[in-house]
CSV table of C-alpha atoms (C1' of nucleotides) in Angstrom, one decimal:
chain,number,residue,atom,x,y,z
A,230,MET,CA,-2.8,44.3,-28.1
A,231,GLN,CA,-5.1,41.5,-29.2
A,232,LEU,CA,-5.3,39.7,-25.8
A,233,ASP,CA,-6.0,42.8,-23.7
A,234,GLU,CA,-8.9,43.6,-26.0
A,235,MET,CA,-10.3,40.1,-25.6
A,236,VAL,CA,-10.0,40.4,-21.8
A,237,GLU,CA,-12.0,43.6,-21.9
A,238,THR,CA,-14.7,42.1,-24.2
A,239,ILE,CA,-15.1,39.0,-22.2
A,240,ASN,CA,-15.4,41.0,-19.0
A,241,GLU,CA,-18.1,43.1,-20.4
A,242,GLN,CA,-20.0,40.1,-21.7
A,243,TRP,CA,-19.4,38.3,-18.4
A,244,THR,CA,-21.0,41.1,-16.4
A,245,ASP,CA,-23.8,41.6,-18.8
A,246,ILE,CA,-24.7,37.9,-18.5
A,247,TYR,CA,-24.5,38.0,-14.8
A,248,TYR,CA,-26.5,41.2,-14.5
A,249,LEU,CA,-29.3,39.8,-16.6
A,250,LEU,CA,-29.3,36.2,-15.4
A,251,HIS,CA,-28.6,36.4,-11.6
A,252,TYR,CA,-31.2,35.5,-9.1
A,253,VAL,CA,-33.4,38.2,-7.4
A,254,TYR,CA,-32.3,37.8,-3.8
A,255,ASP,CA,-35.0,38.1,-1.2
A,256,ASP,CA,-32.8,37.8,1.9
A,257,ASN,CA,-30.3,40.5,2.7
A,258,LEU,CA,-27.0,38.8,3.3
A,259,SER,CA,-23.9,40.9,3.7
A,260,HIS,CA,-20.9,40.7,1.5
A,261,GLN,CA,-18.8,39.1,4.2
A,262,ALA,CA,-21.5,36.5,4.9
A,263,ILE,CA,-21.4,35.5,1.2
A,264,ARG,CA,-17.7,35.3,1.2
A,265,LEU,CA,-17.8,33.1,4.2
A,266,LEU,CA,-20.4,30.7,2.7
A,267,GLN,CA,-18.4,30.6,-0.5
A,268,TYR,CA,-15.2,29.7,1.3
A,269,ILE,CA,-16.9,27.0,3.3
A,270,GLU,CA,-18.4,25.5,0.2
A,271,LYS,CA,-15.0,25.3,-1.5
A,272,ASN,CA,-13.1,24.1,1.6
A,273,GLU,CA,-15.2,21.5,3.4
A,274,LYS,CA,-13.0,21.3,6.4
A,275,ALA,CA,-12.9,25.0,7.2
A,276,THR,CA,-12.3,26.0,10.8
A,277,ILE,CA,-13.1,29.2,12.6
A,278,GLY,CA,-9.4,30.1,12.3
A,279,ASP,CA,-9.3,29.5,8.6
A,280,LEU,CA,-12.3,31.7,8.1
A,281,ALA,CA,-10.6,34.5,10.2
A,282,LYS,CA,-7.5,34.2,8.1
A,283,HIS,CA,-9.4,34.1,4.8
A,284,LEU,CA,-11.6,37.1,5.7
A,285,LYS,CA,-8.7,38.9,7.3
A,286,VAL,CA,-10.6,39.5,10.5
A,287,SER,CA,-9.9,38.6,14.1
A,288,HIS,CA,-10.8,35.1,15.4
A,289,ASN,CA,-13.5,36.4,17.6
A,290,THR,CA,-15.1,38.2,14.7
A,291,ALA,CA,-15.0,35.0,12.6
A,292,SER,CA,-16.6,33.2,15.5
A,293,GLU,CA,-19.4,35.7,15.7
A,294,HIS,CA,-20.0,35.6,11.9
A,295,THR,CA,-20.3,31.8,12.2
A,296,LYS,CA,-22.7,32.2,15.2
A,297,ARG,CA,-24.9,34.5,13.2
A,298,LEU,CA,-24.9,32.2,10.2
A,299,MET,CA,-25.8,29.3,12.4
A,300,LYS,CA,-28.7,31.2,13.9
A,301,LYS,CA,-29.9,31.7,10.4
A,302,GLY,CA,-29.6,28.0,9.7
A,303,LEU,CA,-27.0,28.4,7.0
A,304,VAL,CA,-24.1,26.5,8.6
A,305,THR,CA,-23.5,23.9,11.2
A,306,LYS,CA,-20.5,23.3,13.5
A,307,ARG,CA,-19.0,20.1,14.6
A,308,ARG,CA,-15.8,19.5,16.6
A,309,SER,CA,-12.9,17.7,15.1
A,310,ARG,CA,-12.5,14.2,16.5
A,311,THR,CA,-8.7,14.3,16.1
A,312,ASP,CA,-8.3,17.7,17.7
A,313,GLU,CA,-11.2,18.7,19.9
A,314,ARG,CA,-10.2,22.3,20.0
A,315,LYS,CA,-11.0,22.7,16.3
A,316,VAL,CA,-14.5,23.3,15.0
A,317,PHE,CA,-15.4,22.5,11.4
A,318,VAL,CA,-18.0,24.7,9.8
A,319,ALA,CA,-20.1,23.2,7.0
A,320,LEU,CA,-23.0,24.4,4.8
A,321,THR,CA,-26.5,23.3,5.5
A,322,GLU,CA,-28.8,22.5,2.6
A,323,LYS,CA,-30.4,25.9,3.2
A,324,GLY,CA,-27.0,27.5,3.3
A,325,ARG,CA,-26.0,25.9,0.0
A,326,ASN,CA,-29.3,27.2,-1.6
A,327,VAL,CA,-28.7,30.7,-0.3
A,328,LEU,CA,-25.2,30.7,-1.6
A,329,TYR,CA,-26.3,29.5,-5.0
A,330,ARG,CA,-28.9,32.2,-5.1
A,331,HIS,CA,-26.2,34.8,-4.6
A,332,THR,CA,-23.5,33.4,-6.9
A,333,ARG,CA,-25.1,31.3,-9.6
A,334,LEU,CA,-27.1,32.2,-12.6
A,335,ASP,CA,-30.9,31.8,-12.3
A,336,ARG,CA,-31.6,28.3,-13.4
A,337,ASP,CA,-34.9,29.1,-15.1
A,338,LYS,CA,-33.6,32.2,-16.9
A,339,LEU,CA,-30.5,30.4,-18.0
A,340,ARG,CA,-32.5,27.5,-19.3
A,341,LYS,CA,-34.8,29.8,-21.3
A,342,VAL,CA,-31.7,31.5,-22.9
A,343,LEU,CA,-30.2,28.1,-23.8
A,344,GLU,CA,-33.5,26.9,-25.2
A,345,ASN,CA,-33.4,29.7,-27.8
A,346,LEU,CA,-30.0,28.8,-29.1
A,347,SER,CA,-29.1,26.4,-31.9
A,348,PRO,CA,-27.5,23.0,-31.1
A,349,SER,CA,-24.3,24.2,-32.7
A,350,ASP,CA,-24.2,27.3,-30.5
A,351,LEU,CA,-24.9,25.2,-27.4
A,352,GLU,CA,-22.0,22.9,-28.3
A,353,ILE,CA,-19.7,25.9,-28.6
A,354,ILE,CA,-20.8,27.3,-25.2
A,355,GLN,CA,-20.4,23.9,-23.6
A,356,LYS,CA,-16.9,23.4,-25.0
A,357,ALA,CA,-15.9,27.0,-24.2
A,358,PHE,CA,-16.9,26.8,-20.5
A,359,SER,CA,-15.2,23.4,-20.2
A,360,VAL,CA,-12.0,24.7,-21.7
A,361,PHE,CA,-12.2,28.0,-19.8
A,362,SER,CA,-12.9,26.5,-16.3
A,363,GLU,CA,-10.2,23.9,-16.8
A,364,GLY,CA,-7.7,26.6,-17.9
A,365,VAL,CA,-8.5,28.6,-14.8
A,366,LYS,CA,-8.1,25.7,-12.5
A,367,GLN,CA,-4.8,24.6,-14.0
A,368,CYS,CA,-3.4,28.1,-14.1
A,369,LEU,CA,-4.3,29.1,-10.6
A,370,ARG,CA,-4.0,26.0,-8.4
B,161,MET,CA,-33.0,16.0,-19.5
B,162,GLN,CA,-30.0,17.1,-21.5
B,163,LEU,CA,-30.6,20.8,-21.1
B,164,ASP,CA,-31.1,20.8,-17.4
B,165,GLU,CA,-27.8,19.0,-17.1
B,166,MET,CA,-26.1,21.6,-19.2
B,167,VAL,CA,-27.6,24.3,-17.0
B,168,GLU,CA,-26.1,22.7,-13.9
B,169,THR,CA,-22.7,22.1,-15.5
B,170,ILE,CA,-22.4,25.7,-16.8
B,171,ASN,CA,-23.4,27.0,-13.4
B,172,GLU,CA,-20.7,25.1,-11.6
B,173,GLN,CA,-18.1,26.2,-14.1
B,174,TRP,CA,-19.4,29.7,-13.9
B,175,THR,CA,-19.0,29.9,-10.2
B,176,ASP,CA,-15.6,28.1,-10.3
B,177,ILE,CA,-14.3,30.7,-12.8
B,178,TYR,CA,-15.6,33.6,-10.7
B,179,TYR,CA,-14.3,32.2,-7.4
B,180,LEU,CA,-10.8,31.9,-8.8
B,181,LEU,CA,-10.6,35.0,-11.0
B,182,HIS,CA,-12.5,37.6,-9.0
B,183,TYR,CA,-10.6,40.6,-7.6
B,184,VAL,CA,-9.6,40.7,-4.0
B,185,TYR,CA,-11.6,43.6,-2.6
B,186,ASP,CA,-9.8,45.9,-0.2
B,187,ASP,CA,-12.8,48.2,0.5
B,188,ASN,CA,-15.8,46.8,2.2
B,189,LEU,CA,-18.9,47.8,0.3
B,190,SER,CA,-22.3,46.4,1.2
B,191,HIS,CA,-24.4,44.3,-1.0
B,192,GLN,CA,-26.9,47.1,-1.4
B,193,ALA,CA,-24.2,49.6,-2.4
B,194,ILE,CA,-23.0,47.3,-5.2
B,195,ARG,CA,-26.5,46.8,-6.4
B,196,LEU,CA,-26.9,50.5,-6.5
B,197,LEU,CA,-23.7,51.1,-8.4
B,198,GLN,CA,-24.6,48.3,-10.8
B,199,TYR,CA,-28.0,49.8,-11.5
B,200,ILE,CA,-26.6,53.2,-12.0
B,201,GLU,CA,-24.0,51.9,-14.5
B,202,LYS,CA,-26.7,50.2,-16.6
B,203,ASN,CA,-29.2,53.0,-16.4
B,204,GLU,CA,-27.3,56.3,-16.9
B,205,LYS,CA,-30.3,58.5,-16.1
B,206,ALA,CA,-31.2,56.9,-12.8
B,207,THR,CA,-33.0,59.1,-10.3
B,208,ILE,CA,-33.3,58.7,-6.5
B,209,GLY,CA,-36.8,57.4,-7.1
B,210,ASP,CA,-35.7,54.8,-9.6
B,211,LEU,CA,-33.1,53.6,-7.2
B,212,ALA,CA,-35.7,53.3,-4.4
B,213,LYS,CA,-38.0,51.3,-6.7
B,214,HIS,CA,-35.2,49.1,-7.9
B,215,LEU,CA,-33.8,48.3,-4.4
B,216,LYS,CA,-37.3,48.1,-3.0
B,217,VAL,CA,-36.6,50.6,-0.2
B,218,SER,CA,-38.3,53.9,0.7
B,219,HIS,CA,-37.2,57.1,-1.1
B,220,ASN,CA,-35.5,58.5,2.0
B,221,THR,CA,-33.4,55.4,2.3
B,222,ALA,CA,-32.4,55.6,-1.3
B,223,SER,CA,-31.5,59.2,-0.8
B,224,GLU,CA,-29.3,58.3,2.2
B,225,HIS,CA,-27.6,55.5,0.2
B,226,THR,CA,-26.8,58.0,-2.5
B,227,LYS,CA,-25.5,60.5,0.1
B,228,ARG,CA,-23.2,57.9,1.5
B,229,LEU,CA,-21.9,56.8,-1.9
B,230,MET,CA,-21.3,60.5,-2.8
B,231,LYS,CA,-19.3,61.0,0.4
B,232,LYS,CA,-17.1,58.1,-0.6
B,233,GLY,CA,-16.7,59.7,-4.0
B,234,LEU,CA,-18.3,56.9,-6.0
B,235,VAL,CA,-21.3,58.8,-7.5
B,236,THR,CA,-22.2,62.3,-8.4
B,237,LYS,CA,-25.6,64.0,-8.5
B,238,ARG,CA,-26.9,66.6,-11.0
B,239,ARG,CA,-30.4,68.1,-11.3
B,240,SER,CA,-32.4,67.5,-14.4
B,241,ARG,CA,-32.6,70.6,-16.6
B,242,THR,CA,-36.1,69.7,-17.9
B,243,ASP,CA,-37.5,68.9,-14.5
B,244,GLU,CA,-35.5,70.4,-11.6
B,245,ARG,CA,-37.1,68.3,-9.0
B,246,LYS,CA,-35.4,65.3,-10.4
B,247,VAL,CA,-31.8,64.3,-9.6
B,248,PHE,CA,-29.7,62.1,-11.8
B,249,VAL,CA,-27.1,59.9,-10.1
B,250,ALA,CA,-24.0,58.9,-12.1
B,251,LEU,CA,-20.9,56.9,-11.5
B,252,THR,CA,-17.6,58.7,-11.0
B,253,GLU,CA,-14.4,57.2,-12.4
B,254,LYS,CA,-13.7,55.9,-9.0
B,255,GLY,CA,-17.2,54.5,-8.7
B,256,ARG,CA,-16.8,52.7,-11.9
B,257,ASN,CA,-13.5,51.2,-10.8
B,258,VAL,CA,-14.9,50.0,-7.5
B,259,LEU,CA,-17.9,48.5,-9.3
B,260,TYR,CA,-15.6,46.7,-11.7
B,261,ARG,CA,-13.5,45.3,-8.8
B,262,HIS,CA,-16.7,43.9,-7.3
B,263,THR,CA,-18.3,42.4,-10.5
B,264,ARG,CA,-15.7,41.8,-13.1
B,265,LEU,CA,-12.9,39.2,-13.4
B,266,ASP,CA,-9.5,40.3,-12.4
B,267,ARG,CA,-7.9,41.5,-15.5
B,268,ASP,CA,-4.4,40.2,-14.8
B,269,LYS,CA,-5.6,36.8,-13.7
B,270,LEU,CA,-7.9,36.5,-16.7
B,271,ARG,CA,-5.1,37.5,-19.0
B,272,LYS,CA,-2.8,34.9,-17.5
B,273,VAL,CA,-5.4,32.2,-18.0
B,274,LEU,CA,-6.0,33.2,-21.6
B,275,GLU,CA,-2.2,33.3,-22.3
B,276,ASN,CA,-2.0,29.6,-21.5
B,277,LEU,CA,-4.7,28.6,-24.0
B,278,SER,CA,-4.3,27.6,-27.6
B,279,PRO,CA,-5.5,30.0,-30.4
B,280,SER,CA,-8.3,27.6,-31.3
B,281,ASP,CA,-9.5,27.5,-27.7
B,282,LEU,CA,-9.4,31.3,-27.5
B,283,GLU,CA,-11.5,31.4,-30.6
B,284,ILE,CA,-14.1,29.1,-29.1
B,285,ILE,CA,-14.3,31.1,-25.9
B,286,GLN,CA,-14.6,34.3,-27.8
B,287,LYS,CA,-17.4,32.9,-30.0
B,288,ALA,CA,-19.2,31.3,-27.1
B,289,PHE,CA,-19.3,34.5,-25.0
B,290,SER,CA,-20.4,36.5,-27.9
B,291,VAL,CA,-23.2,34.0,-28.7
B,292,PHE,CA,-24.2,33.6,-25.0
B,293,SER,CA,-24.3,37.3,-24.2
B,294,GLU,CA,-26.3,38.1,-27.3
B,295,GLY,CA,-28.7,35.3,-26.5
B,296,VAL,CA,-29.2,36.6,-23.0
B,297,LYS,CA,-29.9,40.1,-24.3
B,298,GLN,CA,-32.3,39.0,-26.9
B,299,CYS,CA,-34.1,36.7,-24.6
B,300,LEU,CA,-34.5,39.1,-21.7
B,301,ARG,CA,-35.0,42.5,-23.1
C,271,DA,C1',2.5,16.2,35.5
C,272,DA,C1',3.1,21.3,34.9
C,273,DG,C1',3.3,24.9,32.0
C,274,DA,C1',3.0,26.8,27.3
C,275,DA,C1',0.6,27.1,23.2
C,276,DT,C1',-3.6,26.7,20.4
C,277,DA,C1',-8.6,27.1,19.1
C,278,DT,C1',-12.7,28.8,20.0
C,279,DA,C1',-16.3,31.3,22.7
C,280,DT,C1',-18.1,35.1,25.2
C,281,DC,C1',-18.5,39.7,27.1
C,282,DT,C1',-18.0,44.5,26.4
C,283,DT,C1',-17.7,48.4,23.8
C,284,DA,C1',-17.8,51.2,19.6
C,285,DT,C1',-18.8,52.5,15.1
C,286,DA,C1',-21.3,52.3,10.9
C,287,DA,C1',-25.0,50.6,7.9
C,288,DT,C1',-29.7,50.1,7.2
C,289,DA,C1',-34.3,51.5,7.2
C,290,DA,C1',-38.5,54.0,7.9
C,291,DG,C1',-41.6,57.6,9.7
C,292,DA,C1',-42.2,62.5,10.0
C,293,DT,C1',-41.5,66.7,8.2
C,294,DA,C1',-39.7,70.2,5.0
C,295,DT,C1',-38.8,72.3,0.5
C,296,DA,C1',-38.8,73.2,-4.2
C,297,DA,C1',-40.6,72.5,-8.7
C,298,DA,C1',-44.2,71.0,-11.8
C,299,DT,C1',-49.1,70.3,-12.9
C,300,DG,C1',-54.0,71.0,-13.2
D,261,DC,C1',-53.5,78.6,-6.1
D,262,DA,C1',-53.9,74.0,-4.5
D,263,DT,C1',-52.1,69.5,-5.4
D,264,DT,C1',-48.9,66.3,-6.7
D,265,DT,C1',-44.2,64.9,-7.3
D,266,DA,C1',-39.2,64.4,-6.2
D,267,DT,C1',-35.9,64.8,-3.1
D,268,DA,C1',-33.7,66.0,1.4
D,269,DT,C1',-33.2,66.1,6.2
D,270,DC,C1',-34.1,64.9,11.0
D,271,DT,C1',-35.1,61.5,14.3
D,272,DT,C1',-35.2,57.0,16.0
D,273,DA,C1',-34.4,52.1,16.0
D,274,DT,C1',-32.3,47.9,14.8
D,275,DT,C1',-28.7,45.2,13.2
D,276,DA,C1',-24.0,44.2,11.4
D,277,DT,C1',-19.3,44.6,12.0
D,278,DA,C1',-15.2,44.5,14.5
D,279,DA,C1',-11.8,44.3,18.0
D,280,DG,C1',-10.0,44.0,22.7
D,281,DA,C1',-10.2,41.5,27.0
D,282,DT,C1',-11.0,37.5,29.2
D,283,DA,C1',-12.3,32.6,29.8
D,284,DT,C1',-12.2,27.7,28.8
D,285,DA,C1',-11.0,23.5,26.9
D,286,DT,C1',-7.6,20.8,24.5
D,287,DT,C1',-3.1,19.7,22.8
D,288,DC,C1',1.8,20.0,22.8
D,289,DT,C1',6.3,20.4,25.1
D,290,DT,C1',9.7,19.3,28.3
DNA sequence: AAGAATATATCTTATAATAAGATATAAATG
DNA sequence: CATTTATATCTTATTATAAGATATATTCTT
């Protein structure tokens, strides 16, 4: 079918783009650590329990994950004022940068690629990403 | 500047799309393991030495990485016929699937999103990914 | 106010991943 | 035949990951 073919093609192009444009990571963060940072970025009021549920690990493991990330200066903790049992975990500036370096496209490489494209191609890309990301958000939220 | 702004916007949309469409991984592969599988996929004649160089680890570590992945059934090894000191590492079918589940967009989720878009939007997305991935390959190879 | 429930932290223990040095082996090269 | 190259293995060390047991503080319930 037409649509299945498009799914395949886009997936190949997607991974090609990421493979060639991703950052070269210097640090050595684990998969779980990235997932944690990612979840925290998208959910600003994430608690230890939320993280445990999301990563499907026990609460003590989530607590230790957070401790490790805090030791590395990637997240901070602050108690909730309305319920002082709860602890909100948030990204530090450094944490945000590290996360970006593990999930985003390398800014300089991306810029160089875009510089070599025509204005009309740029317009199409802009429009496509806008339509695509909107479609994703509407469809899955 | 206009282009820097576009770089930022695309990066945000890029990570939003990936965050919402990526597979839910059941296995727990390390970052290094994924990098290895990814390199092997893109470079079919990858040797242990190549992997060591690419991951910036010692040859014995690369050898052990490969051994672990082989034990999990994700890669195979075969000696070079022209130079029997060399060992080529290749992905198994299972390895390819695991890699896809860690780098690609979830096929079913992606399909559902595309189903909800208009034919003209689909066309724009198709064109954009084609232009973008081509641009990346030309610019960085 | 007392007891139950909730949220997190810590301690202990166990396993696996990661990494490198030392050493070994086999093949190719000069 | 000695040297270099490519990989494998053995040993050792560190760190990550994870869960159970237990502790503590806070909130909720009655």
